[in-house]
Tab-separated table of C-alpha atoms in Angstrom:
chain	number	residue	atom	x	y	z
A	1	UNK	CA	7.859	12.621	8.708
A	2	UNK	CA	6.248	15.199	6.306
A	3	UNK	CA	4.100	14.222	3.587
A	4	UNK	CA	5.110	17.083	1.107
A	5	UNK	CA	4.781	15.012	-2.062
A	6	UNK	CA	8.301	13.462	-2.782
A	7	UNK	CA	9.060	11.964	-6.240
A	8	UNK	CA	10.812	9.135	-7.805
A	9	UNK	CA	10.727	7.953	-11.392
A	10	UNK	CA	12.953	5.677	-13.377
A	11	UNK	CA	14.554	4.915	-16.441
A	12	UNK	CA	14.800	2.513	-19.439
A	13	UNK	CA	17.968	4.073	-21.032
A	14	UNK	CA	18.933	0.587	-22.076
A	15	UNK	CA	15.847	0.115	-23.885
A	16	UNK	CA	15.725	3.535	-25.568
A	17	UNK	CA	11.975	3.866	-25.796
A	18	UNK	CA	11.626	7.547	-26.768
A	19	UNK	CA	8.573	9.173	-28.288
A	20	UNK	CA	5.511	7.143	-29.254
A	21	UNK	CA	7.349	3.873	-30.135
A	22	UNK	CA	4.965	0.983	-30.676
A	23	UNK	CA	4.965	-2.555	-29.042
A	24	UNK	CA	1.977	-4.504	-29.839
A	25	UNK	CA	0.843	-7.068	-27.248
A	26	UNK	CA	-0.498	-7.542	-23.956
A	27	UNK	CA	0.281	-6.689	-20.236
A	28	UNK	CA	-1.419	-8.318	-17.284
A	29	UNK	CA	-1.290	-6.349	-13.919
A	30	UNK	CA	-2.080	-7.883	-10.626
A	31	UNK	CA	-2.460	-4.905	-8.306
A	32	UNK	CA	-4.361	-3.976	-5.072
A	33	UNK	CA	-8.162	-3.430	-5.616
A	34	UNK	CA	-9.223	0.323	-6.403
A	35	UNK	CA	-5.443	1.336	-6.844
A	36	UNK	CA	-4.817	1.765	-10.446
A	37	UNK	CA	-5.586	4.800	-12.256
A	38	UNK	CA	-7.783	4.257	-15.434
A	39	UNK	CA	-6.388	7.376	-17.121
A	40	UNK	CA	-2.818	6.011	-16.648
A	41	UNK	CA	-3.715	2.764	-18.197
A	42	UNK	CA	-5.507	4.207	-21.163
A	43	UNK	CA	-2.512	6.526	-21.709
A	44	UNK	CA	0.021	3.668	-21.672
A	45	UNK	CA	-2.250	1.669	-23.906
A	46	UNK	CA	-2.507	4.226	-26.520
A	47	UNK	CA	1.250	5.153	-26.460
A	48	UNK	CA	2.449	1.509	-26.834
A	49	UNK	CA	-0.533	-0.158	-28.609
A	50	UNK	CA	-0.526	-2.630	-25.698
A	51	UNK	CA	-3.858	-4.111	-24.193
A	52	UNK	CA	-3.637	-3.957	-20.385
A	53	UNK	CA	-5.724	-6.193	-17.994
A	54	UNK	CA	-5.838	-5.221	-14.455
A	55	UNK	CA	-6.660	-7.854	-11.733
A	56	UNK	CA	-7.434	-6.924	-8.076
A	57	UNK	CA	-6.249	-8.397	-4.894
A	58	UNK	CA	-6.877	-7.542	-1.298
A	59	UNK	CA	-3.845	-8.355	0.636
A	60	UNK	CA	-0.162	-9.070	0.192
A	61	UNK	CA	-0.584	-12.804	1.324
A	62	UNK	CA	-3.432	-13.353	-1.409
A	63	UNK	CA	-0.947	-12.086	-4.245
A	64	UNK	CA	1.749	-14.152	-2.907
A	65	UNK	CA	-0.323	-17.309	-2.570
A	66	UNK	CA	-1.666	-16.830	-6.099
A	67	UNK	CA	1.408	-16.434	-7.776
A	68	UNK	CA	3.206	-19.259	-5.708
A	69	UNK	CA	0.510	-21.547	-7.126
A	70	UNK	CA	1.458	-20.899	-10.626
A	71	UNK	CA	-0.737	-20.644	-13.983
A	72	UNK	CA	-1.639	-17.113	-12.980
A	73	UNK	CA	-0.887	-15.362	-16.135
A	74	UNK	CA	0.385	-12.080	-14.626
A	75	UNK	CA	3.243	-9.993	-15.708
A	76	UNK	CA	3.382	-7.354	-13.021
A	77	UNK	CA	2.628	-7.364	-9.300
A	78	UNK	CA	2.818	-4.574	-6.640
A	79	UNK	CA	3.925	-5.806	-3.357
A	80	UNK	CA	4.579	-3.844	-0.264
A	81	UNK	CA	8.051	-3.098	0.869
A	82	UNK	CA	8.074	-5.606	3.658
A	83	UNK	CA	7.061	-8.446	1.366
A	84	UNK	CA	9.557	-7.458	-1.497
A	85	UNK	CA	12.412	-9.589	0.162
A	86	UNK	CA	10.049	-12.800	0.266
A	87	UNK	CA	9.345	-12.476	-3.426
A	88	UNK	CA	13.063	-12.127	-4.183
A	89	UNK	CA	13.988	-14.771	-1.954
A	90	UNK	CA	11.502	-17.282	-3.518
A	91	UNK	CA	12.766	-16.459	-7.009
A	92	UNK	CA	9.457	-14.964	-8.080
A	93	UNK	CA	10.629	-11.716	-9.402
A	94	UNK	CA	12.511	-10.807	-12.577
A	95	UNK	CA	15.656	-8.867	-11.983
A	96	UNK	CA	14.452	-6.375	-14.428
A	97	UNK	CA	17.150	-3.521	-13.419
A	98	UNK	CA	15.089	-0.487	-13.405
A	99	UNK	CA	17.998	1.371	-12.075
A	100	UNK	CA	19.277	1.174	-15.579
A	101	UNK	CA	16.347	2.387	-17.405
A	102	UNK	CA	15.854	5.902	-18.718
A	103	UNK	CA	13.634	7.540	-16.448
A	104	UNK	CA	15.260	6.185	-13.198
A	105	UNK	CA	16.827	9.579	-12.796
A	106	UNK	CA	13.436	10.824	-11.717
A	107	UNK	CA	13.290	8.432	-8.737
A	108	UNK	CA	13.548	10.545	-5.341
A	109	UNK	CA	17.014	9.691	-3.880
A	110	UNK	CA	15.351	8.515	-0.656
A	111	UNK	CA	13.641	5.780	-2.493
A	112	UNK	CA	16.687	4.239	-4.274
A	113	UNK	CA	18.757	2.489	-1.906
A	114	UNK	CA	15.768	1.049	0.150
A	115	UNK	CA	16.279	-1.813	2.651
A	116	UNK	CA	13.911	-4.100	0.656
A	117	UNK	CA	15.639	-3.513	-2.606
A	118	UNK	CA	19.099	-2.117	-2.574
A	119	UNK	CA	19.593	-0.002	-5.558
A	120	UNK	CA	16.213	-0.985	-7.245
A	121	UNK	CA	17.195	-3.942	-9.253
A	122	UNK	CA	13.722	-5.540	-8.893
A	123	UNK	CA	11.215	-2.724	-8.194
A	124	UNK	CA	10.183	0.781	-8.861
A	125	UNK	CA	7.906	2.969	-6.615
A	126	UNK	CA	4.249	2.841	-7.076
A	127	UNK	CA	2.720	4.709	-3.991
A	128	UNK	CA	3.337	5.189	-0.260
A	129	UNK	CA	1.288	5.850	2.638
A	130	UNK	CA	0.236	5.079	6.279
A	131	UNK	CA	-2.435	3.186	7.966
A	132	UNK	CA	-4.680	5.136	10.346
A	133	UNK	CA	-8.233	5.884	11.524
A	134	UNK	CA	-11.189	7.117	9.427
A	135	UNK	CA	-14.160	8.339	11.258
A	136	UNK	CA	-17.547	9.839	10.353
A	137	UNK	CA	-17.802	12.836	12.809
A	138	UNK	CA	-21.600	12.446	12.908
A	139	UNK	CA	-21.250	9.136	14.381
A	140	UNK	CA	-18.525	9.769	16.972
A	141	UNK	CA	-16.880	12.794	18.335
A	142	UNK	CA	-14.211	11.469	20.776
A	143	UNK	CA	-10.680	10.752	20.394
A	144	UNK	CA	-9.613	9.394	17.053
A	145	UNK	CA	-6.064	9.279	17.275
A	146	UNK	CA	-5.901	5.872	18.865
A	147	UNK	CA	-6.053	2.297	17.744
A	148	UNK	CA	-8.756	1.643	20.298
A	149	UNK	CA	-11.129	2.786	17.688
A	150	UNK	CA	-11.139	-0.671	16.444
A	151	UNK	CA	-9.370	-2.683	19.159
A	152	UNK	CA	-11.636	-1.493	21.971
A	153	UNK	CA	-14.331	0.377	20.202
A	154	UNK	CA	-16.749	2.771	21.640
A	155	UNK	CA	-20.379	1.627	21.768
A	156	UNK	CA	-21.324	4.390	19.080
A	157	UNK	CA	-18.945	2.551	16.676
A	158	UNK	CA	-19.844	-1.117	17.602
A	159	UNK	CA	-20.766	-3.197	14.434
A	160	UNK	CA	-19.942	-0.123	12.130
A	161	UNK	CA	-16.253	-0.719	11.686
A	162	UNK	CA	-14.278	-1.937	8.737
A	163	UNK	CA	-10.756	-3.210	9.170
A	164	UNK	CA	-8.257	-3.589	6.526
A	165	UNK	CA	-7.690	-7.290	5.705
A	166	UNK	CA	-4.038	-6.968	5.527
A	167	UNK	CA	-2.235	-8.820	8.383
A	168	UNK	CA	0.913	-6.820	9.022
A	169	UNK	CA	-0.966	-3.602	9.332
A	170	UNK	CA	-3.430	-4.830	11.700
A	171	UNK	CA	-0.907	-6.904	13.965
A	172	UNK	CA	1.430	-3.663	13.862
A	173	UNK	CA	-1.169	-1.456	15.393
A	174	UNK	CA	-2.282	-4.084	18.059
A	175	UNK	CA	1.382	-4.816	18.936
A	176	UNK	CA	1.919	-1.049	19.545
A	177	UNK	CA	-1.346	-0.525	21.175
A	178	UNK	CA	-0.165	-3.196	23.746
A	179	UNK	CA	3.290	-1.513	24.235
A	180	UNK	CA	5.384	-4.018	22.228
A	181	UNK	CA	7.716	-3.556	19.026
A	182	UNK	CA	7.283	-4.743	15.543
A	183	UNK	CA	8.721	-8.198	14.985
A	184	UNK	CA	8.643	-9.053	18.549
A	185	UNK	CA	8.444	-12.745	19.405
A	186	UNK	CA	7.392	-12.364	23.096
A	187	UNK	CA	4.817	-14.978	23.476
A	188	UNK	CA	3.173	-13.323	26.552
A	189	UNK	CA	2.709	-10.223	24.452
A	190	UNK	CA	1.543	-12.122	21.331
A	191	UNK	CA	-0.954	-14.034	23.176
A	192	UNK	CA	-2.564	-10.714	24.378
A	193	UNK	CA	-2.456	-9.543	20.679
A	194	UNK	CA	-4.244	-12.566	19.700
A	195	UNK	CA	-6.738	-12.278	22.530
A	196	UNK	CA	-7.301	-8.531	21.858
A	197	UNK	CA	-7.934	-9.216	18.103
A	198	UNK	CA	-10.290	-12.151	18.709
A	199	UNK	CA	-12.343	-10.221	21.186
A	200	UNK	CA	-12.319	-7.008	18.970
A	201	UNK	CA	-13.513	-8.815	15.777
A	202	UNK	CA	-17.064	-9.283	16.659
A	203	UNK	CA	-17.480	-5.552	16.968
A	204	UNK	CA	-16.451	-5.020	13.517
A	205	UNK	CA	-18.734	-5.117	10.568
A	206	UNK	CA	-16.352	-6.025	7.615
A	207	UNK	CA	-12.741	-6.548	6.507
A	208	UNK	CA	-12.741	-5.272	2.958
A	209	UNK	CA	-11.400	-2.385	0.734
A	210	UNK	CA	-14.646	-0.903	-0.177
A	211	UNK	CA	-13.800	2.256	1.919
A	212	UNK	CA	-13.951	4.869	-0.660
A	213	UNK	CA	-17.718	4.133	-1.328
A	214	UNK	CA	-19.164	2.697	2.102
A	215	UNK	CA	-17.309	5.136	4.532
A	216	UNK	CA	-18.717	8.360	2.738
A	217	UNK	CA	-22.173	6.697	2.388
A	218	UNK	CA	-22.556	6.037	5.908
A	219	UNK	CA	-22.290	2.132	5.507
A	220	UNK	CA	-19.067	2.336	7.692
A	221	UNK	CA	-18.828	4.908	10.629
A	222	UNK	CA	-15.150	3.918	11.340
A	223	UNK	CA	-12.263	2.240	9.526
A	224	UNK	CA	-8.552	1.407	10.373
A	225	UNK	CA	-7.398	1.655	6.736
A	226	UNK	CA	-4.943	3.469	4.360
A	227	UNK	CA	-4.772	7.268	4.419
A	228	UNK	CA	-5.442	7.748	0.671
A	229	UNK	CA	-8.673	5.870	0.699
A	230	UNK	CA	-9.999	7.961	3.643
A	231	UNK	CA	-9.044	11.118	1.754
A	232	UNK	CA	-11.146	10.002	-1.154
A	233	UNK	CA	-13.793	9.173	1.258
A	234	UNK	CA	-13.519	12.832	2.801
A	235	UNK	CA	-13.763	14.342	-0.764
A	236	UNK	CA	-17.205	12.833	-1.154
A	237	UNK	CA	-18.384	13.460	2.348
A	238	UNK	CA	-16.761	16.529	4.386
A	239	UNK	CA	-17.862	14.576	7.764
A	240	UNK	CA	-14.947	12.229	7.249
A	241	UNK	CA	-11.979	12.915	9.197
A	242	UNK	CA	-8.623	10.994	9.630
A	243	UNK	CA	-6.735	10.187	13.056
A	244	UNK	CA	-3.209	9.070	13.533
A	245	UNK	CA	-2.963	6.232	16.258
A	246	UNK	CA	-0.709	7.698	18.947
A	247	UNK	CA	0.328	4.408	20.044
A	248	UNK	CA	1.935	3.591	16.584
A	249	UNK	CA	0.921	3.268	12.983
A	250	UNK	CA	2.644	1.581	9.981
A	251	UNK	CA	4.057	3.330	6.794
A	252	UNK	CA	4.344	1.433	3.774
A	253	UNK	CA	5.484	1.746	0.206
A	254	UNK	CA	4.250	-0.510	-2.656
A	255	UNK	CA	6.493	-1.135	-5.576
A	256	UNK	CA	5.951	-2.484	-9.198
A	257	UNK	CA	7.851	-5.592	-9.830
A	258	UNK	CA	7.881	-7.945	-12.902
A	259	UNK	CA	7.120	-11.604	-12.335
A	260	UNK	CA	9.944	-14.340	-13.404
A	261	UNK	CA	7.446	-16.112	-15.520
A	262	UNK	CA	5.841	-13.049	-17.036
A	263	UNK	CA	4.563	-13.959	-20.625
A	264	UNK	CA	5.078	-10.129	-21.647
A	265	UNK	CA	8.353	-9.093	-19.938
A	266	UNK	CA	9.216	-6.383	-22.539
A	267	UNK	CA	5.889	-4.771	-22.044
A	268	UNK	CA	6.140	-4.991	-18.427
A	269	UNK	CA	9.584	-2.858	-18.632
A	270	UNK	CA	8.046	-0.452	-20.782
A	271	UNK	CA	5.471	0.129	-18.111
A	272	UNK	CA	7.967	0.339	-15.345
A	273	UNK	CA	9.870	3.050	-17.231
A	274	UNK	CA	6.598	4.653	-18.080
A	275	UNK	CA	5.406	5.245	-14.380
A	276	UNK	CA	8.718	6.832	-13.486
A	277	UNK	CA	7.764	9.874	-15.657
A	278	UNK	CA	6.591	12.608	-13.471
A	279	UNK	CA	3.471	13.385	-15.142
A	280	UNK	CA	2.496	9.682	-15.293
A	281	UNK	CA	3.263	9.025	-11.562
A	282	UNK	CA	1.162	12.010	-10.820
A	283	UNK	CA	-1.729	10.326	-12.618
A	284	UNK	CA	-1.231	7.428	-10.350
A	285	UNK	CA	-1.306	9.577	-7.124
A	286	UNK	CA	-4.196	11.785	-8.447
A	287	UNK	CA	-6.597	8.540	-8.415
A	288	UNK	CA	-5.661	6.888	-5.404
A	289	UNK	CA	-4.347	9.749	-3.275
A	290	UNK	CA	-1.154	8.573	-2.075
A	291	UNK	CA	2.552	10.003	-2.555
A	292	UNK	CA	4.414	8.211	-5.228
A	293	UNK	CA	8.172	8.548	-4.699
A	294	UNK	CA	8.835	10.408	-8.237
A	295	UNK	CA	10.543	13.738	-7.927
A	296	UNK	CA	8.771	16.288	-10.007
A	297	UNK	CA	5.454	14.571	-10.052
A	298	UNK	CA	4.231	17.195	-7.432
A	299	UNK	CA	3.909	19.768	-10.112
A	300	UNK	CA	1.226	17.669	-11.763
A	301	UNK	CA	-0.575	16.898	-8.600
A	302	UNK	CA	-4.216	17.958	-7.782
A	303	UNK	CA	-4.291	21.072	-5.679
A	304	UNK	CA	-6.239	19.058	-2.836
A	305	UNK	CA	-3.212	16.744	-2.269
A	306	UNK	CA	-0.870	19.482	-1.277
A	307	UNK	CA	-2.048	19.948	2.370
A	308	UNK	CA	-4.414	17.143	2.902
A	309	UNK	CA	-4.655	16.257	6.467
A	310	UNK	CA	-4.542	12.687	5.521
A	311	UNK	CA	-1.290	13.157	3.640
A	312	UNK	CA	0.697	15.508	6.152
A	313	UNK	CA	1.485	13.849	9.325
A	314	UNK	CA	1.034	16.305	12.259
A	315	UNK	CA	4.206	17.125	14.314
A	316	UNK	CA	2.865	15.427	17.510
A	317	UNK	CA	2.483	12.100	15.660
A	318	UNK	CA	5.565	11.997	13.586
A	319	UNK	CA	7.461	9.724	15.759
A	320	UNK	CA	4.615	7.345	16.187
A	321	UNK	CA	5.043	6.190	12.508
A	322	UNK	CA	7.200	3.447	11.318
A	323	UNK	CA	8.019	1.508	8.171
A	324	UNK	CA	7.020	-2.023	8.099
A	325	UNK	CA	9.789	-4.330	7.895
A	326	UNK	CA	10.314	-8.032	6.969
A	327	UNK	CA	10.313	-10.040	10.230
A	328	UNK	CA	12.221	-13.290	10.623
A	329	UNK	CA	10.549	-16.297	9.342
A	330	UNK	CA	9.872	-17.822	12.749
A	331	UNK	CA	8.420	-14.553	13.877
A	332	UNK	CA	6.177	-14.322	10.667
A	333	UNK	CA	4.820	-17.820	11.507
A	334	UNK	CA	3.807	-16.816	14.877
A	335	UNK	CA	1.996	-13.934	13.242
A	336	UNK	CA	0.229	-15.998	10.696
A	337	UNK	CA	-1.113	-18.252	13.378
A	338	UNK	CA	-2.590	-15.288	15.272
A	339	UNK	CA	-4.075	-14.068	11.873
A	340	UNK	CA	-5.515	-17.478	11.217
A	341	UNK	CA	-7.096	-17.544	14.667
A	342	UNK	CA	-8.665	-14.062	14.227
A	343	UNK	CA	-10.063	-15.033	10.774
A	344	UNK	CA	-11.638	-18.395	11.998
């Protein structure tokens, strides 16, 4: 899979918001930490006279639990593709019909009829990427194209590793490292997965999303993390390099959705349409350094993204990447049990 920037951008034709139409009010966005372009938010606020508040989360399960509990006050959430079916099944999302919005024509065709939201009745693309290995070359000079970096780390990296707190990304890499397939229910294999992670965790320093600061500063020497964040770290420190686990790594797409109990649904719809404009989608990518799914946005991208080693998968690793899918409930329960043990 080649990461030449694809594009996708949507439409609000049924709402007819052309020019600088004003819509006073508020918009509360619940999104991944360090993932929302301040420039994008400022531009939206000025165009629509809407006050935007962004609240961060660090994992899909964190966001899901918060919204399930109620009383959250959020209008928009940005779940990953393998979680969207869960949100829809539980009745947590508004069927906002972004496919009928004016800017939907800009969504790259590959991201329209997606498995997690056929025809895009609930969500629009935000960003997509993959999870791999970030390394400070001054700390380690061996093979970095392997999940052994965090599952069986070399002595140079012990106690200096940060691992994403996202359950599915970590379990995916571990299952693949041990020769299994995603969504496997093989209990013998899953016991090995659990034991491998429980043994590895004491060798990690952290599980958080402060990679863009702590990897270039030297606080972390290695990370299992998302490619865009590692690119941002490299731009601050040229000693940072990116590896693609040859055993297997997950692709993801995060998409914007409106919550069923949103207090500001019309402003949320305006935001959906707004981010499907190529120039605005490019602002999202320019900040966080991921592809966005909106065609035409590449024309507005920073030059440093076009051939970035974190964004263009080398040919020898193309077949190692797979999109995370939604596992059956019984399998997800097994994975949650493993994750609970890892986090004890």
